[in-house]
């Protein structure tokens, strides 16, 4: 029997199936800067103030949208249009008709494989956004490429 992500469109997934697509990499919880002229996304090693960098999880997932003004709730509609979703993001991959990688917890059966494969941001967060005041404070934390 084929796994649900190969047989169901995103819109038909149950809430549990939808949530299980998240691989726990934490990349979407990093601050990103967008070039106003080109639209290019620049990744940083600055995490959301609610992000637990050791666990690669939000510390208040249920209330994140109310507590963080620029937190984005992923939906079947917006995962197809958000330019900043990482290339490894399961939501993006499934939306594009692609399969999940071997390290995805739904494939491996182990939530640690995303970290073991070096896909997550565990150990790579250099600052929390609540420690930075101005947009230029993020510049020292710019990454050369998507983490």
GROMACS .gro file of N, CA and C in nm:
model
  441
    1UNK      N    1   0.082  -0.118   0.000
    1UNK     CA    2   0.000   0.000   0.000
    1UNK      C    3   0.088   0.126   0.000
    2UNK      N    4   0.054   0.219  -0.084
    2UNK     CA    5   0.130   0.344  -0.096
    2UNK      C    6   0.105   0.435   0.024
    3UNK      N    7   0.207   0.508   0.068
    3UNK     CA    8   0.187   0.601   0.179
    3UNK      C    9   0.097   0.718   0.137
    4UNK      N   10   0.033   0.779   0.236
    4UNK     CA   11  -0.066   0.883   0.208
    4UNK      C   12  -0.012   0.999   0.126
    5UNK      N   13   0.111   1.039   0.146
    5UNK     CA   14   0.165   1.154   0.073
    5UNK      C   15   0.183   1.127  -0.077
    6UNK      N   16   0.179   0.999  -0.115
    6UNK     CA   17   0.188   0.963  -0.256
    6UNK      C   18   0.051   0.949  -0.321
    7UNK      N   19  -0.052   0.934  -0.239
    7UNK     CA   20  -0.185   0.907  -0.294
    7UNK      C   21  -0.286   1.019  -0.272
    8UNK      N   22  -0.261   1.107  -0.176
    8UNK     CA   23  -0.356   1.214  -0.144
    8UNK      C   24  -0.300   1.349  -0.183
    9UNK      N   25  -0.384   1.434  -0.239
    9UNK     CA   26  -0.340   1.572  -0.256
    9UNK      C   27  -0.334   1.639  -0.119
   10UNK      N   28  -0.257   1.743  -0.107
   10UNK     CA   29  -0.242   1.813   0.020
   10UNK      C   30  -0.378   1.852   0.079
   11UNK      N   31  -0.469   1.895  -0.006
   11UNK     CA   32  -0.600   1.942   0.039
   11UNK      C   33  -0.684   1.831   0.101
   12UNK      N   34  -0.656   1.706   0.070
   12UNK     CA   35  -0.735   1.594   0.120
   12UNK      C   36  -0.677   1.531   0.246
   13UNK      N   37  -0.562   1.578   0.290
   13UNK     CA   38  -0.498   1.519   0.407
   13UNK      C   39  -0.572   1.557   0.534
   14UNK      N   40  -0.570   1.463   0.629
   14UNK     CA   41  -0.626   1.492   0.761
   14UNK      C   42  -0.531   1.589   0.833
   15UNK      N   43  -0.577   1.655   0.937
   15UNK     CA   44  -0.485   1.741   1.013
   15UNK      C   45  -0.362   1.665   1.064
   16UNK      N   46  -0.379   1.541   1.105
   16UNK     CA   47  -0.266   1.462   1.154
   16UNK      C   48  -0.168   1.430   1.041
   17UNK      N   49  -0.219   1.396   0.924
   17UNK     CA   50  -0.132   1.370   0.810
   17UNK      C   51  -0.056   1.497   0.772
   18UNK      N   52  -0.127   1.609   0.767
   18UNK     CA   53  -0.066   1.736   0.732
   18UNK      C   54   0.049   1.769   0.827
   19UNK      N   55   0.023   1.760   0.956
   19UNK     CA   56   0.127   1.792   1.055
   19UNK      C   57   0.245   1.696   1.045
   20UNK      N   58   0.219   1.571   1.014
   20UNK     CA   59   0.327   1.472   1.007
   20UNK      C   60   0.421   1.496   0.889
   21UNK      N   61   0.377   1.576   0.792
   21UNK     CA   62   0.466   1.609   0.680
   21UNK      C   63   0.585   1.694   0.724
   22UNK      N   64   0.567   1.770   0.831
   22UNK     CA   65   0.679   1.851   0.880
   22UNK      C   66   0.790   1.758   0.926
   23UNK      N   67   0.909   1.778   0.872
   23UNK     CA   68   1.021   1.689   0.906
   23UNK      C   69   1.095   1.734   1.031
   24UNK      N   70   1.061   1.853   1.085
   24UNK     CA   71   1.127   1.901   1.206
   24UNK      C   72   1.263   1.961   1.181
   25UNK      N   73   1.289   2.009   1.060
   25UNK     CA   74   1.420   2.066   1.029
   25UNK      C   75   1.442   2.203   1.093
   26UNK      N   76   1.334   2.278   1.113
   26UNK     CA   77   1.344   2.411   1.173
   26UNK      C   78   1.382   2.523   1.078
   27UNK      N   79   1.403   2.493   0.952
   27UNK     CA   80   1.445   2.596   0.858
   27UNK      C   81   1.343   2.709   0.842
   28UNK      N   82   1.215   2.674   0.847
   28UNK     CA   83   1.114   2.778   0.829
   28UNK      C   84   1.109   2.871   0.949
   29UNK      N   85   1.170   2.832   1.061
   29UNK     CA   86   1.172   2.916   1.181
   29UNK      C   87   1.292   3.009   1.186
   30UNK      N   88   1.375   3.007   1.083
   30UNK     CA   89   1.487   3.100   1.074
   30UNK      C   90   1.440   3.229   1.008
   31UNK      N   91   1.496   3.340   1.054
   31UNK     CA   92   1.466   3.469   0.991
   31UNK      C   93   1.527   3.471   0.852
   32UNK      N   94   1.450   3.526   0.760
   32UNK     CA   95   1.496   3.539   0.622
   32UNK      C   96   1.478   3.684   0.581
   33UNK      N   97   1.572   3.735   0.506
   33UNK     CA   98   1.564   3.872   0.456
   33UNK      C   99   1.537   3.866   0.307
   34UNK      N  100   1.446   3.951   0.262
   34UNK     CA  101   1.413   3.954   0.120
   34UNK      C  102   1.465   4.083   0.059
   35UNK      N  103   1.539   4.069  -0.051
   35UNK     CA  104   1.588   4.185  -0.124
   35UNK      C  105   1.468   4.251  -0.191
   36UNK      N  106   1.441   4.377  -0.155
   36UNK     CA  107   1.324   4.447  -0.207
   36UNK      C  108   1.329   4.465  -0.358
   37UNK      N  109   1.450   4.475  -0.415
   37UNK     CA  110   1.463   4.498  -0.558
   37UNK      C  111   1.450   4.370  -0.641
   38UNK      N  112   1.509   4.262  -0.591
   38UNK     CA  113   1.512   4.139  -0.670
   38UNK      C  114   1.416   4.030  -0.620
   39UNK      N  115   1.370   4.043  -0.495
   39UNK     CA  116   1.286   3.939  -0.437
   39UNK      C  117   1.366   3.820  -0.387
   40UNK      N  118   1.498   3.825  -0.400
   40UNK     CA  119   1.583   3.715  -0.356
   40UNK      C  120   1.576   3.700  -0.205
   41UNK      N  121   1.570   3.576  -0.159
   41UNK     CA  122   1.564   3.544  -0.017
   41UNK      C  123   1.706   3.518   0.034
   42UNK      N  124   1.740   3.581   0.145
   42UNK     CA  125   1.869   3.561   0.210
   42UNK      C  126   1.843   3.498   0.346
   43UNK      N  127   1.898   3.380   0.366
   43UNK     CA  128   1.880   3.306   0.490
   43UNK      C  129   1.973   3.360   0.597
   44UNK      N  130   1.929   3.351   0.723
   44UNK     CA  131   2.013   3.388   0.837
   44UNK      C  132   2.019   3.270   0.934
   45UNK      N  133   2.107   3.282   1.031
   45UNK     CA  134   2.115   3.183   1.139
   45UNK      C  135   2.045   3.235   1.265
   46UNK      N  136   1.948   3.325   1.244
   46UNK     CA  137   1.870   3.383   1.354
   46UNK      C  138   1.735   3.310   1.360
   47UNK      N  139   1.704   3.258   1.477
   47UNK     CA  140   1.579   3.183   1.493
   47UNK      C  141   1.470   3.268   1.557
   48UNK      N  142   1.348   3.231   1.531
   48UNK     CA  143   1.231   3.290   1.594
   48UNK      C  144   1.246   3.281   1.745
   49UNK      N  145   1.189   3.377   1.815
   49UNK     CA  146   1.202   3.380   1.961
   49UNK      C  147   1.136   3.260   2.029
   50UNK      N  148   1.044   3.192   1.960
   50UNK     CA  149   0.977   3.075   2.018
   50UNK      C  150   1.046   2.944   1.980
   51UNK      N  151   1.152   2.951   1.904
   51UNK     CA  152   1.217   2.830   1.854
   51UNK      C  153   1.316   2.773   1.954
   52UNK      N  154   1.303   2.646   1.986
   52UNK     CA  155   1.399   2.575   2.069
   52UNK      C  156   1.500   2.512   1.974
   53UNK      N  157   1.620   2.568   1.971
   53UNK     CA  158   1.721   2.526   1.874
   53UNK      C  159   1.773   2.386   1.900
   54UNK      N  160   1.766   2.337   2.023
   54UNK     CA  161   1.811   2.202   2.053
   54UNK      C  162   1.712   2.097   2.007
   55UNK      N  163   1.585   2.125   2.025
   55UNK     CA  164   1.481   2.032   1.985
   55UNK      C  165   1.434   2.053   1.841
   56UNK      N  166   1.467   2.168   1.784
   56UNK     CA  167   1.418   2.206   1.650
   56UNK      C  168   1.265   2.207   1.649
   57UNK      N  169   1.208   2.267   1.748
   57UNK     CA  170   1.063   2.275   1.762
   57UNK      C  171   1.022   2.410   1.820
   58UNK      N  172   0.901   2.450   1.789
   58UNK     CA  173   0.843   2.570   1.846
   58UNK      C  174   0.805   2.541   1.991
   59UNK      N  175   0.834   2.634   2.080
   59UNK     CA  176   0.801   2.614   2.221
   59UNK      C  177   0.655   2.644   2.252
   60UNK      N  178   0.584   2.706   2.159
   60UNK     CA  179   0.441   2.734   2.178
   60UNK      C  180   0.368   2.723   2.045
   61UNK      N  181   0.379   2.607   1.984
   61UNK     CA  182   0.324   2.584   1.851
   61UNK      C  183   0.175   2.619   1.842
   62UNK      N  184   0.099   2.582   1.942
   62UNK     CA  185  -0.047   2.605   1.938
   62UNK      C  186  -0.083   2.754   1.934
   63UNK      N  187   0.002   2.838   1.991
   63UNK     CA  188  -0.029   2.982   2.000
   63UNK      C  189   0.068   3.069   1.920
   64UNK      N  190   0.151   3.007   1.838
   64UNK     CA  191   0.257   3.080   1.767
   64UNK      C  192   0.205   3.194   1.681
   65UNK      N  193   0.093   3.174   1.615
   65UNK     CA  194   0.041   3.276   1.524
   65UNK      C  195  -0.004   3.400   1.600
   66UNK      N  196  -0.052   3.383   1.721
   66UNK     CA  197  -0.093   3.496   1.803
   66UNK      C  198   0.026   3.565   1.868
   67UNK      N  199   0.130   3.490   1.895
   67UNK     CA  200   0.246   3.544   1.968
   67UNK      C  201   0.354   3.602   1.878
   68UNK      N  202   0.361   3.555   1.754
   68UNK     CA  203   0.466   3.602   1.661
   68UNK      C  204   0.396   3.660   1.539
   69UNK      N  205   0.405   3.791   1.524
   69UNK     CA  206   0.325   3.859   1.421
   69UNK      C  207   0.356   3.815   1.278
   70UNK      N  208   0.478   3.771   1.251
   70UNK     CA  209   0.512   3.733   1.113
   70UNK      C  210   0.525   3.582   1.094
   71UNK      N  211   0.474   3.506   1.190
   71UNK     CA  212   0.471   3.360   1.173
   71UNK      C  213   0.368   3.326   1.066
   72UNK      N  214   0.404   3.234   0.979
   72UNK     CA  215   0.317   3.197   0.868
   72UNK      C  216   0.266   3.055   0.889
   73UNK      N  217   0.136   3.041   0.888
   73UNK     CA  218   0.074   2.908   0.896
   73UNK      C  219   0.077   2.848   0.756
   74UNK      N  220   0.138   2.733   0.743
   74UNK     CA  221   0.144   2.668   0.612
   74UNK      C  222   0.010   2.603   0.581
   75UNK      N  223  -0.033   2.621   0.457
   75UNK     CA  224  -0.159   2.564   0.409
   75UNK      C  225  -0.133   2.500   0.273
   76UNK      N  226  -0.224   2.414   0.227
   76UNK     CA  227  -0.206   2.357   0.093
   76UNK      C  228  -0.196   2.465  -0.014
   77UNK      N  229  -0.261   2.576   0.007
   77UNK     CA  230  -0.257   2.684  -0.093
   77UNK      C  231  -0.123   2.758  -0.090
   78UNK      N  232  -0.077   2.798   0.029
   78UNK     CA  233   0.042   2.882   0.030
   78UNK      C  234   0.174   2.807   0.014
   79UNK      N  235   0.177   2.676   0.039
   79UNK     CA  236   0.305   2.606   0.018
   79UNK      C  237   0.343   2.604  -0.129
   80UNK      N  238   0.248   2.625  -0.214
   80UNK     CA  239   0.276   2.630  -0.358
   80UNK      C  240   0.330   2.765  -0.403
   81UNK      N  241   0.320   2.866  -0.318
   81UNK     CA  242   0.358   3.000  -0.359
   81UNK      C  243   0.466   3.066  -0.272
   82UNK      N  244   0.495   3.011  -0.156
   82UNK     CA  245   0.594   3.071  -0.067
   82UNK      C  246   0.734   3.046  -0.121
   83UNK      N  247   0.800   3.152  -0.162
   83UNK     CA  248   0.932   3.137  -0.224
   83UNK      C  249   1.041   3.101  -0.124
   84UNK      N  250   1.016   3.120   0.004
   84UNK     CA  251   1.119   3.095   0.105
   84UNK      C  252   1.115   2.955   0.166
   85UNK      N  253   1.020   2.873   0.127
   85UNK     CA  254   1.023   2.736   0.180
   85UNK      C  255   1.150   2.667   0.131
   86UNK      N  256   1.218   2.595   0.220
   86UNK     CA  257   1.342   2.530   0.178
   86UNK      C  258   1.319   2.424   0.071
   87UNK      N  259   1.421   2.400  -0.007
   87UNK     CA  260   1.412   2.300  -0.115
   87UNK      C  261   1.383   2.161  -0.060
   88UNK      N  262   1.421   2.135   0.065
   88UNK     CA  263   1.400   2.005   0.127
   88UNK      C  264   1.263   1.991   0.193
   89UNK      N  265   1.184   2.095   0.195
   89UNK     CA  266   1.056   2.096   0.266
   89UNK      C  267   0.959   1.994   0.208
   90UNK      N  268   0.907   1.906   0.294
   90UNK     CA  269   0.815   1.802   0.250
   90UNK      C  270   0.687   1.861   0.191
   91UNK      N  271   0.640   1.971   0.244
   91UNK     CA  272   0.519   2.033   0.190
   91UNK      C  273   0.541   2.075   0.045
   92UNK      N  274   0.656   2.135   0.021
   92UNK     CA  275   0.690   2.177  -0.115
   92UNK      C  276   0.709   2.056  -0.206
   93UNK      N  277   0.780   1.957  -0.158
   93UNK     CA  278   0.807   1.838  -0.240
   93UNK      C  279   0.678   1.767  -0.279
   94UNK      N  280   0.590   1.745  -0.180
   94UNK     CA  281   0.464   1.675  -0.209
   94UNK      C  282   0.377   1.759  -0.302
   95UNK      N  283   0.373   1.890  -0.281
   95UNK     CA  284   0.296   1.978  -0.369
   95UNK      C  285   0.347   1.969  -0.513
   96UNK      N  286   0.477   1.947  -0.529
   96UNK     CA  287   0.537   1.937  -0.662
   96UNK      C  288   0.535   1.795  -0.717
   97UNK      N  289   0.469   1.702  -0.647
   97UNK     CA  290   0.460   1.564  -0.694
   97UNK      C  291   0.585   1.481  -0.671
   98UNK      N  292   0.672   1.526  -0.581
   98UNK     CA  293   0.797   1.454  -0.554
   98UNK      C  294   0.784   1.371  -0.427
   99UNK      N  295   0.873   1.277  -0.411
   99UNK     CA  296   0.871   1.190  -0.294
   99UNK      C  297   0.954   1.251  -0.181
  100UNK      N  298   0.938   1.196  -0.063
  100UNK     CA  299   1.015   1.239   0.053
  100UNK      C  300   1.151   1.170   0.053
  101UNK      N  301   1.249   1.237   0.110
  101UNK     CA  302   1.385   1.183   0.117
  101UNK      C  303   1.394   1.073   0.223
  102UNK      N  304   1.498   0.994   0.217
  102UNK     CA  305   1.519   0.882   0.309
  102UNK      C  306   1.522   0.926   0.454
  103UNK      N  307   1.568   1.047   0.480
  103UNK     CA  308   1.584   1.096   0.617
  103UNK      C  309   1.456   1.152   0.677
  104UNK      N  310   1.352   1.168   0.595
  104UNK     CA  311   1.226   1.220   0.649
  104UNK      C  312   1.171   1.119   0.750
  105UNK      N  313   1.125   1.166   0.867
  105UNK     CA  314   1.073   1.073   0.968
  105UNK      C  315   0.962   0.981   0.920
  106UNK      N  316   0.881   1.024   0.824
  106UNK     CA  317   0.775   0.936   0.773
  106UNK      C  318   0.834   0.820   0.692
  107UNK      N  319   0.951   0.840   0.635
  107UNK     CA  320   1.017   0.734   0.557
  107UNK      C  321   1.106   0.649   0.648
  108UNK      N  322   1.187   0.716   0.729
  108UNK     CA  323   1.284   0.645   0.813
  108UNK      C  324   1.221   0.583   0.938
  109UNK      N  325   1.109   0.641   0.983
  109UNK     CA  326   1.048   0.596   1.108
  109UNK      C  327   1.118   0.651   1.231
  110UNK      N  328   1.212   0.743   1.209
  110UNK     CA  329   1.291   0.796   1.320
  110UNK      C  330   1.300   0.949   1.307
  111UNK      N  331   1.249   1.025   1.406
  111UNK     CA  332   1.255   1.170   1.397
  111UNK      C  333   1.396   1.228   1.405
  112UNK      N  334   1.494   1.147   1.438
  112UNK     CA  335   1.632   1.196   1.449
  112UNK      C  336   1.706   1.195   1.315
  113UNK      N  337   1.656   1.121   1.216
  113UNK     CA  338   1.732   1.111   1.090
  113UNK      C  339   1.745   1.245   1.019
  114UNK      N  340   1.650   1.335   1.034
  114UNK     CA  341   1.662   1.467   0.972
  114UNK      C  342   1.782   1.542   1.029
  115UNK      N  343   1.811   1.519   1.156
  115UNK     CA  344   1.926   1.583   1.220
  115UNK      C  345   2.054   1.507   1.185
  116UNK      N  346   2.048   1.375   1.187
  116UNK     CA  347   2.165   1.293   1.154
  116UNK      C  348   2.212   1.317   1.011
  117UNK      N  349   2.118   1.346   0.922
  117UNK     CA  350   2.153   1.371   0.781
  117UNK      C  351   2.205   1.514   0.759
  118UNK      N  352   2.202   1.596   0.862
  118UNK     CA  353   2.251   1.734   0.849
  118UNK      C  354   2.154   1.826   0.779
  119UNK      N  355   2.028   1.789   0.773
  119UNK     CA  356   1.926   1.870   0.705
  119UNK      C  357   1.871   1.977   0.797
  120UNK      N  358   1.866   1.950   0.926
  120UNK     CA  359   1.803   2.044   1.020
  120UNK      C  360   1.899   2.157   1.059
  121UNK      N  361   1.844   2.253   1.130
  121UNK     CA  362   1.926   2.364   1.179
  121UNK      C  363   1.979   2.340   1.320
  122UNK      N  364   1.960   2.219   1.371
  122UNK     CA  365   2.014   2.186   1.504
  122UNK      C  366   2.164   2.213   1.505
  123UNK      N  367   2.207   2.291   1.603
  123UNK     CA  368   2.348   2.326   1.615
  123UNK      C  369   2.393   2.439   1.524
  124UNK      N  370   2.301   2.498   1.449
  124UNK     CA  371   2.340   2.603   1.354
  124UNK      C  372   2.271   2.737   1.379
  125UNK      N  373   2.197   2.747   1.488
  125UNK     CA  374   2.132   2.874   1.522
  125UNK      C  375   2.232   2.956   1.602
  126UNK      N  376   2.260   3.079   1.554
  126UNK     CA  377   2.359   3.164   1.618
  126UNK      C  378   2.298   3.273   1.705
  127UNK      N  379   2.169   3.301   1.686
  127UNK     CA  380   2.103   3.407   1.765
  127UNK      C  381   1.953   3.386   1.762
  128UNK      N  382   1.885   3.447   1.858
  128UNK     CA  383   1.739   3.448   1.862
  128UNK      C  384   1.695   3.589   1.822
  129UNK      N  385   1.584   3.598   1.750
  129UNK     CA  386   1.540   3.727   1.699
  129UNK      C  387   1.507   3.827   1.809
  130UNK      N  388   1.467   3.783   1.927
  130UNK     CA  389   1.434   3.879   2.033
  130UNK      C  390   1.557   3.948   2.090
  131UNK      N  391   1.677   3.902   2.052
  131UNK     CA  392   1.801   3.968   2.094
  131UNK      C  393   1.845   4.076   1.994
  132UNK      N  394   1.775   4.087   1.883
  132UNK     CA  395   1.812   4.182   1.778
  132UNK      C  396   1.703   4.289   1.766
  133UNK      N  397   1.746   4.414   1.752
  133UNK     CA  398   1.650   4.524   1.748
  133UNK      C  399   1.622   4.579   1.609
  134UNK      N  400   1.726   4.595   1.531
  134UNK     CA  401   1.715   4.661   1.401
  134UNK      C  402   1.742   4.563   1.287
  135UNK      N  403   1.686   4.590   1.170
  135UNK     CA  404   1.711   4.501   1.055
  135UNK      C  405   1.860   4.479   1.026
  136UNK      N  406   1.940   4.582   1.043
  136UNK     CA  407   2.083   4.567   1.015
  136UNK      C  408   2.153   4.476   1.116
  137UNK      N  409   2.090   4.452   1.231
  137UNK     CA  410   2.146   4.360   1.330
  137UNK      C  411   2.151   4.217   1.277
  138UNK      N  412   2.071   4.187   1.176
  138UNK     CA  413   2.067   4.053   1.118
  138UNK      C  414   2.183   4.028   1.021
  139UNK      N  415   2.244   4.134   0.971
  139UNK     CA  416   2.346   4.119   0.866
  139UNK      C  417   2.464   4.031   0.904
  140UNK      N  418   2.514   4.038   1.028
  140UNK     CA  419   2.625   3.948   1.061
  140UNK      C  420   2.587   3.799   1.060
  141UNK      N  421   2.457   3.771   1.056
  141UNK     CA  422   2.410   3.634   1.061
  141UNK      C  423   2.364   3.582   0.926
  142UNK      N  424   2.389   3.656   0.819
  142UNK     CA  425   2.352   3.611   0.686
  142UNK      C  426   2.429   3.485   0.648
  143UNK      N  427   2.361   3.393   0.586
  143UNK     CA  428   2.422   3.270   0.539
  143UNK      C  429   2.449   3.280   0.390
  144UNK      N  430   2.549   3.212   0.343
  144UNK     CA  431   2.583   3.214   0.200
  144UNK      C  432   2.480   3.140   0.115
  145UNK      N  433   2.413   3.043   0.176
  145UNK     CA  434   2.314   2.964   0.103
  145UNK      C  435   2.210   2.912   0.200
  146UNK      N  436   2.107   2.851   0.145
  146UNK     CA  437   2.005   2.789   0.229
  146UNK      C  438   2.070   2.685   0.318
  147UNK      N  439   2.034   2.686   0.445
  147UNK     CA  440   2.098   2.588   0.536
  147UNK      C  441   2.057   2.445   0.502
   0.00000   0.00000   0.00000
